[in-house]
Amino acid sequence: MFSTSSASITETGNVRQINEDAVVETGNLFAVADGMGGHQAGEVASNLALSIIQQYIEDNLGLISGEKLVEKAITAANATVHLRASTSSKFRDMGTTITLLYREGDTAYLGHVGDSRAYLFRRGGLSQLTRDHSLVAKLVEEGEITEEQARHHPQRNIILKALGLEPRVDVDVTSVKILPRDVFLLASDGLTGLVEDTSIAQVLAEETEPGAAARRLVAMALEAGGTDNVSVVIARFGESTTIVPVKGAAPAVTEEETRPGVDAVPLERKARNRSLRRWVIAITVILVVLGGALAAGYYFYNRTYYVGASKGKVALYHGFPFWGLASNEMTTTVELKYLPESLRRRVESNLETDSREGALNTIKSLEAEVEKNSVLVPAVEGMKFTEARDSLEKVGLRAESELVSRPNVSADTVINQDPVPGTRVGKGSGVKLQVVMPGQPGEV
Ligand code: CA
């Protein structure tokens, strides 16, 4: 094992109103996420992704490890961000980059999607460990433009891959054997787009304390304009701190064993000691069994997700569906009333799933079912009645007309509709239309 020192900073910068970046810095997990989507959606995406990743790693410690764990944690975050984006119009286009380092023993596992970066500073040299999933990086790889041109390219912000944009995502996962005094830097493009690699290397060479290095790097990005949110996470792994057992050390002995004259205890006391020992053994067995049951319960609790109902909508629950042992993790916008009767009843009595991912997939298919059975009311105001009726019938809705008089509006025009455009209603529903009757005084 190595001793670890680390630091992280995330800053809004000089231009942006909000900080859509987010960082994680814990004992073994370090990450940067750069959210996008505007109207605070980017902030939601980056924070949601990081919390899902942390939770996933915590839940699966000891079950999966290394590259698999990193890949699955990021895939789970992708599914959650995508689901949140696709079930809410406010978050429709949100997504986030992710670059993380997860340490296990003397290995650093790196997971990466997007254009944030991971660097390794080793023996005075800086190397970039990740490949940007951006348009300009692709153009550089294909020899279309140079690194320098990429830095000022008008499309340098276009990224080709991010978490949350698609239901599935390919994650770049690599690993590095850690050597003493290795420094890993994770950063959003708010740093790397403004500060040259040579300057980054110089700071890391001069500042061995991660906090000081992080502060200097962020200050340099702000001095260079601070046009974007800037985030920096630095982890430095020091000397080996492995405790090697001293050769030839005698195993510990108890006082009882070394005390002279143990054999001299009277017979009666020996018998009492035996019965006491039997009790101690029995109680220990009971405690071990109870502890095991609790541990097993906790183990299953952490892995149990189910899909149920909350206030007329489909919801994701975590835990057991009884005795109040579940928490509502997310209520979706998927409305139960548009599900076929039998399916609705099944959701109301909870659909068990094998994993969080399974639950998210179930929600997706319920959503598809809702879309099959319901439609969004189109806007027909201002149309002629026949035209309005045809538009409604085309999407499976009925027109219910009511004739009204309205001076200065030509006959047959729809002047009001109920429900309003964009309302979700069941297929076959009626839409009330107020239609101007012919022969009005002042008719145009
Ligand atoms: Ca950015």
GROMACS .gro file of C-alpha atoms and ligand atoms in nm:
model
  445
    1MET     CA    1   0.000   0.000   0.000
    2PHE     CA    2   0.102   0.359  -0.060
    3SER     CA    3   0.029   0.661   0.149
    4THR     CA    4  -0.206   0.892  -0.038
    5SER     CA    5  -0.241   1.267  -0.030
    6SER     CA    6  -0.492   1.442  -0.248
    7ALA     CA    7  -0.677   1.765  -0.319
    8SER     CA    8  -0.961   1.884  -0.540
    9ILE     CA    9  -1.098   2.219  -0.651
   10THR     CA   10  -1.394   2.304  -0.871
   11GLU     CA   11  -1.455   2.666  -0.971
   12THR     CA   12  -1.726   2.844  -1.169
   13GLY     CA   13  -1.469   3.062  -1.347
   14ASN     CA   14  -1.493   3.422  -1.464
   15VAL     CA   15  -1.765   3.393  -1.727
   16ARG     CA   16  -2.020   3.123  -1.647
   17GLN     CA   17  -2.307   3.182  -1.405
   18ILE     CA   18  -2.316   2.831  -1.263
   19ASN     CA   19  -2.071   2.549  -1.211
   20GLU     CA   20  -2.173   2.241  -1.406
   21ASP     CA   21  -1.855   2.053  -1.309
   22ALA     CA   22  -1.841   1.821  -1.010
   23VAL     CA   23  -1.556   1.636  -0.839
   24VAL     CA   24  -1.507   1.341  -0.606
   25GLU     CA   25  -1.206   1.292  -0.382
   26THR     CA   26  -1.226   1.006  -0.136
   27GLY     CA   27  -0.971   0.751  -0.013
   28ASN     CA   28  -0.965   0.541  -0.328
   29LEU     CA   29  -1.195   0.718  -0.571
   30PHE     CA   30  -1.112   1.038  -0.754
   31ALA     CA   31  -1.326   1.181  -1.034
   32VAL     CA   32  -1.412   1.480  -1.247
   33ALA     CA   33  -1.746   1.523  -1.428
   34ASP     CA   34  -1.821   1.812  -1.663
   35GLY     CA   35  -2.197   1.846  -1.711
   36MET     CA   36  -2.380   1.995  -2.006
   37GLY     CA   37  -2.738   2.071  -2.101
   38GLY     CA   38  -2.802   2.427  -1.983
   39HIS     CA   39  -3.063   2.559  -1.738
   40GLN     CA   40  -2.889   2.381  -1.451
   41ALA     CA   41  -2.936   2.043  -1.621
   42GLY     CA   42  -2.560   2.001  -1.661
   43GLU     CA   43  -2.512   2.048  -1.289
   44VAL     CA   44  -2.772   1.779  -1.224
   45ALA     CA   45  -2.607   1.540  -1.473
   46SER     CA   46  -2.254   1.569  -1.332
   47ASN     CA   47  -2.360   1.539  -0.968
   48LEU     CA   48  -2.604   1.257  -1.036
   49ALA     CA   49  -2.339   1.061  -1.229
   50LEU     CA   50  -2.082   1.096  -0.951
   51SER     CA   51  -2.325   0.995  -0.677
   52ILE     CA   52  -2.436   0.686  -0.871
   53ILE     CA   53  -2.072   0.588  -0.932
   54GLN     CA   54  -1.982   0.627  -0.565
   55GLN     CA   55  -2.288   0.432  -0.457
   56TYR     CA   56  -2.225   0.157  -0.710
   57ILE     CA   57  -1.865   0.109  -0.602
   58GLU     CA   58  -1.967   0.107  -0.235
   59ASP     CA   59  -2.244  -0.147  -0.300
   60ASN     CA   60  -2.024  -0.381  -0.501
   61LEU     CA   61  -1.699  -0.375  -0.304
   62GLY     CA   62  -1.573  -0.728  -0.267
   63LEU     CA   63  -1.813  -0.857  -0.535
   64ILE     CA   64  -1.648  -0.716  -0.844
   65SER     CA   65  -1.321  -0.537  -0.870
   66GLY     CA   66  -1.079  -0.350  -1.090
   67GLU     CA   67  -1.171  -0.273  -1.449
   68LYS     CA   68  -1.507  -0.449  -1.430
   69LEU     CA   69  -1.612  -0.246  -1.127
   70VAL     CA   70  -1.511   0.082  -1.291
   71GLU     CA   71  -1.686  -0.002  -1.616
   72LYS     CA   72  -2.006  -0.116  -1.448
   73ALA     CA   73  -2.018   0.185  -1.216
   74ILE     CA   74  -1.993   0.422  -1.513
   75THR     CA   75  -2.246   0.222  -1.716
   76ALA     CA   76  -2.491   0.240  -1.424
   77ALA     CA   77  -2.441   0.617  -1.403
   78ASN     CA   78  -2.503   0.646  -1.777
   79ALA     CA   79  -2.832   0.458  -1.752
   80THR     CA   80  -2.954   0.673  -1.463
   81VAL     CA   81  -2.861   1.006  -1.622
   82HIS     CA   82  -3.015   0.894  -1.952
   83LEU     CA   83  -3.335   0.786  -1.783
   84ARG     CA   84  -3.364   1.113  -1.592
   85ALA     CA   85  -3.302   1.301  -1.918
   86SER     CA   86  -3.557   1.104  -2.115
   87THR     CA   87  -3.834   1.127  -1.858
   88SER     CA   88  -3.816   1.499  -1.799
   89SER     CA   89  -3.834   1.772  -2.061
   90LYS     CA   90  -3.636   2.004  -1.832
   91PHE     CA   91  -3.338   1.768  -1.847
   92ARG     CA   92  -3.389   1.650  -2.205
   93ASP     CA   93  -3.043   1.719  -2.347
   94MET     CA   94  -2.835   1.676  -2.035
   95GLY     CA   95  -2.518   1.473  -2.021
   96THR     CA   96  -2.180   1.473  -1.855
   97THR     CA   97  -1.821   1.370  -1.911
   98ILE     CA   98  -1.660   1.139  -1.660
   99THR     CA   99  -1.295   1.074  -1.588
  100LEU     CA  100  -1.222   0.874  -1.277
  101LEU     CA  101  -0.942   0.697  -1.100
  102TYR     CA  102  -1.021   0.407  -0.872
  103ARG     CA  103  -0.732   0.265  -0.671
  104GLU     CA  104  -0.710  -0.095  -0.564
  105GLY     CA  105  -0.385  -0.192  -0.393
  106ASP     CA  106  -0.102  -0.068  -0.612
  107THR     CA  107  -0.312  -0.036  -0.928
  108ALA     CA  108  -0.493   0.272  -1.055
  109TYR     CA  109  -0.796   0.189  -1.272
  110LEU     CA  110  -0.909   0.469  -1.499
  111GLY     CA  111  -1.254   0.506  -1.648
  112HIS     CA  112  -1.326   0.770  -1.907
  113VAL     CA  113  -1.596   0.911  -2.136
  114GLY     CA  114  -1.585   1.260  -2.292
  115ASP     CA  115  -1.322   1.532  -2.299
  116SER     CA  116  -1.213   1.566  -1.939
  117ARG     CA  117  -0.863   1.423  -1.891
  118ALA     CA  118  -0.641   1.211  -1.670
  119TYR     CA  119  -0.267   1.271  -1.659
  120LEU     CA  120   0.018   1.090  -1.489
  121PHE     CA  121   0.317   1.287  -1.366
  122ARG     CA  122   0.601   1.040  -1.311
  123ARG     CA  123   0.973   1.108  -1.271
  124GLY     CA  124   0.940   1.463  -1.403
  125GLY     CA  125   0.741   1.371  -1.715
  126LEU     CA  126   0.371   1.433  -1.785
  127SER     CA  127   0.168   1.188  -1.991
  128GLN     CA  128  -0.198   1.203  -2.084
  129LEU     CA  129  -0.369   0.876  -1.991
  130THR     CA  130  -0.703   0.941  -2.161
  131ARG     CA  131  -0.806   1.015  -2.516
  132ASP     CA  132  -1.056   1.299  -2.567
  133HIS     CA  133  -1.382   1.190  -2.722
  134SER     CA  134  -1.410   1.519  -2.906
  135LEU     CA  135  -1.441   1.626  -3.265
  136VAL     CA  136  -1.108   1.811  -3.264
  137ALA     CA  137  -0.924   1.514  -3.110
  138LYS     CA  138  -1.059   1.299  -3.393
  139LEU     CA  139  -0.949   1.554  -3.652
  140VAL     CA  140  -0.599   1.561  -3.496
  141GLU     CA  141  -0.583   1.180  -3.498
  142GLU     CA  142  -0.683   1.176  -3.862
  143GLY     CA  143  -0.413   1.432  -3.941
  144GLU     CA  144  -0.668   1.693  -4.053
  145ILE     CA  145  -0.553   1.958  -3.807
  146THR     CA  146  -0.260   2.008  -3.567
  147GLU     CA  147  -0.272   2.009  -3.184
  148GLU     CA  148  -0.226   2.386  -3.192
  149GLN     CA  149  -0.513   2.433  -3.439
  150ALA     CA  150  -0.730   2.211  -3.220
  151ARG     CA  151  -0.676   2.444  -2.925
  152HIS     CA  152  -0.837   2.736  -3.113
  153HIS     CA  153  -1.079   2.541  -3.333
  154PRO     CA  154  -1.433   2.690  -3.332
  155GLN     CA  155  -1.578   2.342  -3.274
  156ARG     CA  156  -1.340   2.249  -2.990
  157ASN     CA  157  -1.633   2.213  -2.749
  158ILE     CA  158  -1.812   1.947  -2.950
  159ILE     CA  159  -1.780   1.612  -2.779
  160LEU     CA  160  -1.860   1.284  -2.947
  161LYS     CA  161  -1.945   1.085  -2.638
  162ALA     CA  162  -2.085   1.164  -2.295
  163LEU     CA  163  -2.279   0.996  -2.018
  164GLY     CA  164  -2.655   1.023  -2.041
  165LEU     CA  165  -2.698   1.095  -2.411
  166GLU     CA  166  -2.763   0.734  -2.516
  167PRO     CA  167  -2.908   0.436  -2.328
  168ARG     CA  168  -2.568   0.264  -2.353
  169VAL     CA  169  -2.216   0.396  -2.362
  170ASP     CA  170  -1.872   0.251  -2.438
  171VAL     CA  171  -1.635   0.330  -2.154
  172ASP     CA  172  -1.258   0.356  -2.195
  173VAL     CA  173  -1.101   0.162  -1.909
  174THR     CA  174  -0.727   0.129  -1.850
  175SER     CA  175  -0.503   0.052  -1.557
  176VAL     CA  176  -0.164   0.174  -1.440
  177LYS     CA  177   0.067   0.010  -1.182
  178ILE     CA  178   0.137   0.280  -0.928
  179LEU     CA  179   0.497   0.363  -0.843
  180PRO     CA  180   0.603   0.563  -0.537
  181ARG     CA  181   0.566   0.940  -0.585
  182ASP     CA  182   0.331   0.906  -0.884
  183VAL     CA  183   0.099   1.205  -0.920
  184PHE     CA  184  -0.234   1.164  -1.101
  185LEU     CA  185  -0.420   1.470  -1.224
  186LEU     CA  186  -0.784   1.467  -1.335
  187ALA     CA  187  -0.913   1.786  -1.494
  188SER     CA  188  -1.205   1.928  -1.690
  189ASP     CA  189  -1.145   2.111  -2.019
  190GLY     CA  190  -1.176   2.437  -1.826
  191LEU     CA  191  -0.813   2.369  -1.729
  192THR     CA  192  -0.674   2.177  -2.024
  193GLY     CA  193  -0.833   2.404  -2.285
  194LEU     CA  194  -0.659   2.708  -2.137
  195VAL     CA  195  -0.334   2.583  -1.980
  196GLU     CA  196  -0.066   2.407  -2.184
  197ASP     CA  197   0.058   2.064  -2.081
  198THR     CA  198   0.411   2.203  -2.035
  199SER     CA  199   0.284   2.455  -1.779
  200ILE     CA  200   0.087   2.181  -1.601
  201ALA     CA  201   0.403   1.967  -1.584
  202GLN     CA  202   0.601   2.257  -1.443
  203VAL     CA  203   0.349   2.316  -1.163
  204LEU     CA  204   0.343   1.945  -1.072
  205ALA     CA  205   0.724   1.941  -1.063
  206GLU     CA  206   0.745   2.244  -0.837
  207GLU     CA  207   0.455   2.171  -0.601
  208THR     CA  208   0.467   1.830  -0.437
  209GLU     CA  209   0.179   1.915  -0.203
  210PRO     CA  210  -0.146   1.838  -0.396
  211GLY     CA  211  -0.342   2.131  -0.247
  212ALA     CA  212  -0.077   2.383  -0.351
  213ALA     CA  213  -0.052   2.232  -0.701
  214ALA     CA  214  -0.432   2.233  -0.746
  215ARG     CA  215  -0.459   2.598  -0.634
  216ARG     CA  216  -0.187   2.706  -0.876
  217LEU     CA  217  -0.339   2.520  -1.171
  218VAL     CA  218  -0.685   2.670  -1.111
  219ALA     CA  219  -0.533   3.017  -1.071
  220MET     CA  220  -0.357   2.974  -1.408
  221ALA     CA  221  -0.685   2.878  -1.579
  222LEU     CA  222  -0.857   3.184  -1.431
  223GLU     CA  223  -0.569   3.409  -1.537
  224ALA     CA  224  -0.595   3.269  -1.888
  225GLY     CA  225  -0.956   3.389  -1.900
  226GLY     CA  226  -1.147   3.142  -1.687
  227THR     CA  227  -1.399   3.112  -1.969
  228ASP     CA  228  -1.529   2.774  -1.852
  229ASN     CA  229  -1.587   2.594  -1.524
  230VAL     CA  230  -1.252   2.458  -1.410
  231SER     CA  231  -1.198   2.147  -1.202
  232VAL     CA  232  -0.883   1.977  -1.080
  233VAL     CA  233  -0.833   1.662  -0.874
  234ILE     CA  234  -0.481   1.559  -0.774
  235ALA     CA  235  -0.382   1.234  -0.604
  236ARG     CA  236  -0.023   1.171  -0.502
  237PHE     CA  237   0.084   0.828  -0.395
  238GLY     CA  238   0.382   0.835  -0.164
  239GLU     CA  239   0.617   0.574  -0.023
  240SER     CA  240   0.514   0.218   0.036
  241THR     CA  241   0.365   0.177   0.382
  242THR     CA  242   0.323  -0.199   0.379
  243ILE     CA  243   0.369  -0.348   0.726
  244VAL     CA  244   0.594  -0.652   0.696
  245PRO     CA  245   0.564  -0.894   0.988
  246VAL     CA  246   0.889  -0.926   1.186
  247LYS     CA  247   1.048  -1.262   1.124
  248GLY     CA  248   1.071  -1.497   1.420
  249ALA     CA  249   0.824  -1.303   1.635
  250ALA     CA  250   0.651  -1.542   1.874
  251PRO     CA  251   0.271  -1.566   1.855
  252ALA     CA  252   0.097  -1.380   2.135
  253VAL     CA  253   0.020  -1.585   2.441
  254THR     CA  254  -0.252  -1.524   2.694
  255GLU     CA  255  -0.190  -1.460   3.058
  256GLU     CA  256  -0.392  -1.772   3.149
  257GLU     CA  257  -0.156  -1.999   2.961
  258THR     CA  258   0.153  -1.858   3.126
  259ARG     CA  259   0.019  -1.849   3.479
  260PRO     CA  260   0.162  -2.131   3.687
  261GLY     CA  261  -0.055  -2.375   3.878
  262VAL     CA  262  -0.365  -2.380   3.655
  263ASP     CA  263  -0.392  -2.754   3.709
  264ALA     CA  264  -0.436  -2.697   4.080
  265VAL     CA  265  -0.796  -2.567   4.044
  266PRO     CA  266  -1.035  -2.782   4.249
  267LEU     CA  267  -1.252  -3.034   4.058
  268GLU     CA  268  -1.586  -2.862   4.137
  269ARG     CA  269  -1.467  -2.532   3.999
  270LYS     CA  270  -1.346  -2.708   3.684
  271ALA     CA  271  -1.700  -2.846   3.632
  272ARG     CA  272  -1.858  -2.505   3.680
  273ASN     CA  273  -1.606  -2.359   3.434
  274ARG     CA  274  -1.708  -2.627   3.183
  275SER     CA  275  -2.077  -2.541   3.205
  276LEU     CA  276  -1.994  -2.170   3.182
  277ARG     CA  277  -1.784  -2.243   2.875
  278ARG     CA  278  -2.078  -2.431   2.718
  279TRP     CA  279  -2.300  -2.125   2.772
  280VAL     CA  280  -2.040  -1.895   2.624
  281ILE     CA  281  -2.013  -2.120   2.318
  282ALA     CA  282  -2.392  -2.135   2.277
  283ILE     CA  283  -2.432  -1.757   2.303
  284THR     CA  284  -2.143  -1.703   2.064
  285VAL     CA  285  -2.305  -1.937   1.810
  286ILE     CA  286  -2.637  -1.751   1.843
  287LEU     CA  287  -2.463  -1.414   1.798
  288VAL     CA  288  -2.270  -1.537   1.495
  289VAL     CA  289  -2.589  -1.672   1.336
  290LEU     CA  290  -2.778  -1.348   1.409
  291GLY     CA  291  -2.489  -1.139   1.280
  292GLY     CA  292  -2.478  -1.349   0.965
  293ALA     CA  293  -2.850  -1.305   0.912
  294LEU     CA  294  -2.816  -0.928   0.959
  295ALA     CA  295  -2.520  -0.913   0.723
  296ALA     CA  296  -2.709  -1.121   0.465
  297GLY     CA  297  -3.012  -0.893   0.508
  298TYR     CA  298  -2.797  -0.587   0.460
  299TYR     CA  299  -2.629  -0.747   0.159
  300PHE     CA  300  -2.963  -0.818  -0.009
  301TYR     CA  301  -3.104  -0.481   0.094
  302ASN     CA  302  -2.827  -0.303  -0.093
  303ARG     CA  303  -2.893  -0.502  -0.406
  304THR     CA  304  -3.271  -0.492  -0.406
  305TYR     CA  305  -3.445  -0.255  -0.640
  306TYR     CA  306  -3.806  -0.266  -0.743
  307VAL     CA  307  -4.045  -0.068  -0.954
  308GLY     CA  308  -4.362   0.051  -0.787
  309ALA     CA  309  -4.610   0.337  -0.784
  310SER     CA  310  -4.594   0.678  -0.623
  311LYS     CA  311  -4.872   0.937  -0.657
  312GLY     CA  312  -5.004   0.789  -0.980
  313LYS     CA  313  -4.658   0.762  -1.136
  314VAL     CA  314  -4.403   0.487  -1.183
  315ALA     CA  315  -4.124   0.505  -0.925
  316LEU     CA  316  -3.791   0.337  -0.854
  317TYR     CA  317  -3.751   0.203  -0.502
  318HIS     CA  318  -3.444   0.073  -0.323
  319GLY     CA  319  -3.480  -0.186  -0.047
  320PHE     CA  320  -3.747  -0.433   0.061
  321PRO     CA  321  -4.110  -0.358  -0.023
  322PHE     CA  322  -4.232  -0.416   0.334
  323TRP     CA  323  -4.199  -0.285   0.690
  324GLY     CA  324  -4.096   0.052   0.555
  325LEU     CA  325  -3.759  -0.092   0.451
  326ALA     CA  326  -3.754   0.079   0.112
  327SER     CA  327  -3.676   0.429   0.002
  328ASN     CA  328  -3.812   0.602  -0.305
  329GLU     CA  329  -3.508   0.676  -0.516
  330MET     CA  330  -3.685   0.843  -0.804
  331THR     CA  331  -4.040   0.911  -0.918
  332THR     CA  332  -4.060   0.919  -1.297
  333THR     CA  333  -4.301   1.114  -1.517
  334VAL     CA  334  -4.448   0.786  -1.645
  335GLU     CA  335  -4.819   0.796  -1.553
  336LEU     CA  336  -4.985   0.475  -1.440
  337LYS     CA  337  -5.325   0.563  -1.583
  338TYR     CA  338  -5.198   0.507  -1.938
  339LEU     CA  339  -5.079   0.154  -1.868
  340PRO     CA  340  -5.307  -0.137  -1.957
  341GLU     CA  341  -5.514  -0.243  -1.656
  342SER     CA  342  -5.324  -0.565  -1.584
  343LEU     CA  343  -4.983  -0.403  -1.611
  344ARG     CA  344  -5.091  -0.114  -1.393
  345ARG     CA  345  -5.201  -0.355  -1.119
  346ARG     CA  346  -4.869  -0.536  -1.137
  347VAL     CA  347  -4.676  -0.211  -1.093
  348GLU     CA  348  -4.902  -0.112  -0.804
  349SER     CA  349  -4.817  -0.437  -0.628
  350ASN     CA  350  -4.445  -0.383  -0.708
  351LEU     CA  351  -4.235  -0.538  -0.984
  352GLU     CA  352  -3.926  -0.702  -0.841
  353THR     CA  353  -3.604  -0.677  -1.041
  354ASP     CA  354  -3.262  -0.834  -1.011
  355SER     CA  355  -3.063  -0.512  -1.007
  356ARG     CA  356  -3.078  -0.139  -1.038
  357GLU     CA  357  -3.007  -0.170  -1.409
  358GLY     CA  358  -3.290  -0.422  -1.441
  359ALA     CA  359  -3.526  -0.180  -1.267
  360LEU     CA  360  -3.426   0.100  -1.503
  361ASN     CA  361  -3.490  -0.123  -1.802
  362THR     CA  362  -3.832  -0.212  -1.663
  363ILE     CA  363  -3.913   0.157  -1.629
  364LYS     CA  364  -3.806   0.211  -1.989
  365SER     CA  365  -4.044  -0.054  -2.116
  366LEU     CA  366  -4.329   0.087  -1.905
  367GLU     CA  367  -4.256   0.425  -2.056
  368ALA     CA  368  -4.276   0.277  -2.406
  369GLU     CA  369  -4.610   0.119  -2.312
  370VAL     CA  370  -4.742   0.457  -2.196
  371GLU     CA  371  -4.633   0.614  -2.520
  372LYS     CA  372  -4.822   0.344  -2.710
  373ASN     CA  373  -5.146   0.408  -2.522
  374SER     CA  374  -5.146   0.784  -2.498
  375VAL     CA  375  -5.075   1.085  -2.714
  376LEU     CA  376  -4.987   1.448  -2.672
  377VAL     CA  377  -5.273   1.675  -2.778
  378PRO     CA  378  -5.169   1.868  -3.091
  379ALA     CA  379  -5.231   2.243  -3.130
  380VAL     CA  380  -5.534   2.302  -3.353
  381GLU     CA  381  -5.641   2.651  -3.255
  382GLY     CA  382  -5.673   2.882  -3.553
  383MET     CA  383  -5.737   2.593  -3.793
  384LYS     CA  384  -6.058   2.536  -3.987
  385PHE     CA  385  -6.276   2.279  -3.811
  386THR     CA  386  -6.231   2.001  -4.071
  387GLU     CA  387  -5.855   2.050  -4.069
  388ALA     CA  388  -5.849   2.043  -3.687
  389ARG     CA  389  -6.066   1.730  -3.678
  390ASP     CA  390  -5.834   1.555  -3.924
  391SER     CA  391  -5.523   1.643  -3.720
  392LEU     CA  392  -5.686   1.505  -3.406
  393GLU     CA  393  -5.806   1.187  -3.577
  394LYS     CA  394  -5.463   1.130  -3.723
  395VAL     CA  395  -5.318   1.085  -3.370
  396GLY     CA  396  -5.618   0.885  -3.246
  397LEU     CA  397  -5.823   1.160  -3.080
  398ARG     CA  398  -6.186   1.267  -3.136
  399ALA     CA  399  -6.305   1.621  -3.205
  400GLU     CA  400  -6.605   1.744  -3.005
  401SER     CA  401  -6.725   2.071  -3.148
  402GLU     CA  402  -6.928   2.346  -2.989
  403LEU     CA  403  -7.054   2.633  -3.204
  404VAL     CA  404  -6.998   2.980  -3.067
  405SER     CA  405  -7.048   3.326  -3.209
  406ARG     CA  406  -6.748   3.546  -3.239
  407PRO     CA  407  -6.759   3.868  -3.443
  408ASN     CA  408  -6.472   3.942  -3.680
  409VAL     CA  409  -6.353   3.583  -3.695
  410SER     CA  410  -6.424   3.385  -4.009
  411ALA     CA  411  -6.675   3.105  -3.981
  412ASP     CA  412  -6.558   2.751  -3.909
  413THR     CA  413  -6.243   2.863  -3.727
  414VAL     CA  414  -6.140   2.679  -3.409
  415ILE     CA  415  -6.087   2.948  -3.144
  416ASN     CA  416  -6.032   2.736  -2.835
  417GLN     CA  417  -5.935   2.380  -2.746
  418ASP     CA  418  -5.954   2.178  -2.428
  419PRO     CA  419  -5.720   2.014  -2.321
  420VAL     CA  420  -5.449   2.258  -2.422
  421PRO     CA  421  -5.175   2.148  -2.667
  422GLY     CA  422  -4.905   1.924  -2.519
  423THR     CA  423  -5.133   1.758  -2.261
  424ARG     CA  424  -5.092   1.379  -2.249
  425VAL     CA  425  -5.426   1.199  -2.285
  426GLY     CA  426  -5.536   0.844  -2.350
  427LYS     CA  427  -5.590   0.736  -2.711
  428GLY     CA  428  -5.952   0.780  -2.823
  429SER     CA  429  -6.011   1.074  -2.588
  430GLY     CA  430  -6.220   1.368  -2.703
  431VAL     CA  431  -6.087   1.721  -2.745
  432LYS     CA  432  -6.345   2.000  -2.707
  433LEU     CA  433  -6.324   2.259  -2.982
  434GLN     CA  434  -6.503   2.593  -2.988
  435VAL     CA  435  -6.587   2.663  -3.351
  436VAL     CA  436  -6.715   2.993  -3.485
  437MET     CA  437  -7.062   2.947  -3.637
  438PRO     CA  438  -7.138   3.079  -3.986
  439GLY     CA  439  -7.353   3.377  -4.070
  440GLN     CA  440  -7.238   3.600  -3.790
  441PRO     CA  441  -7.277   3.973  -3.814
  442GLY     CA  442  -6.945   4.122  -3.914
  443GLU     CA  443  -6.827   3.800  -4.065
  444VAL     CA  444  -6.514   3.844  -4.275
  445CA      CA  445  -1.629   2.232  -1.959
   0.00000   0.00000   0.00000
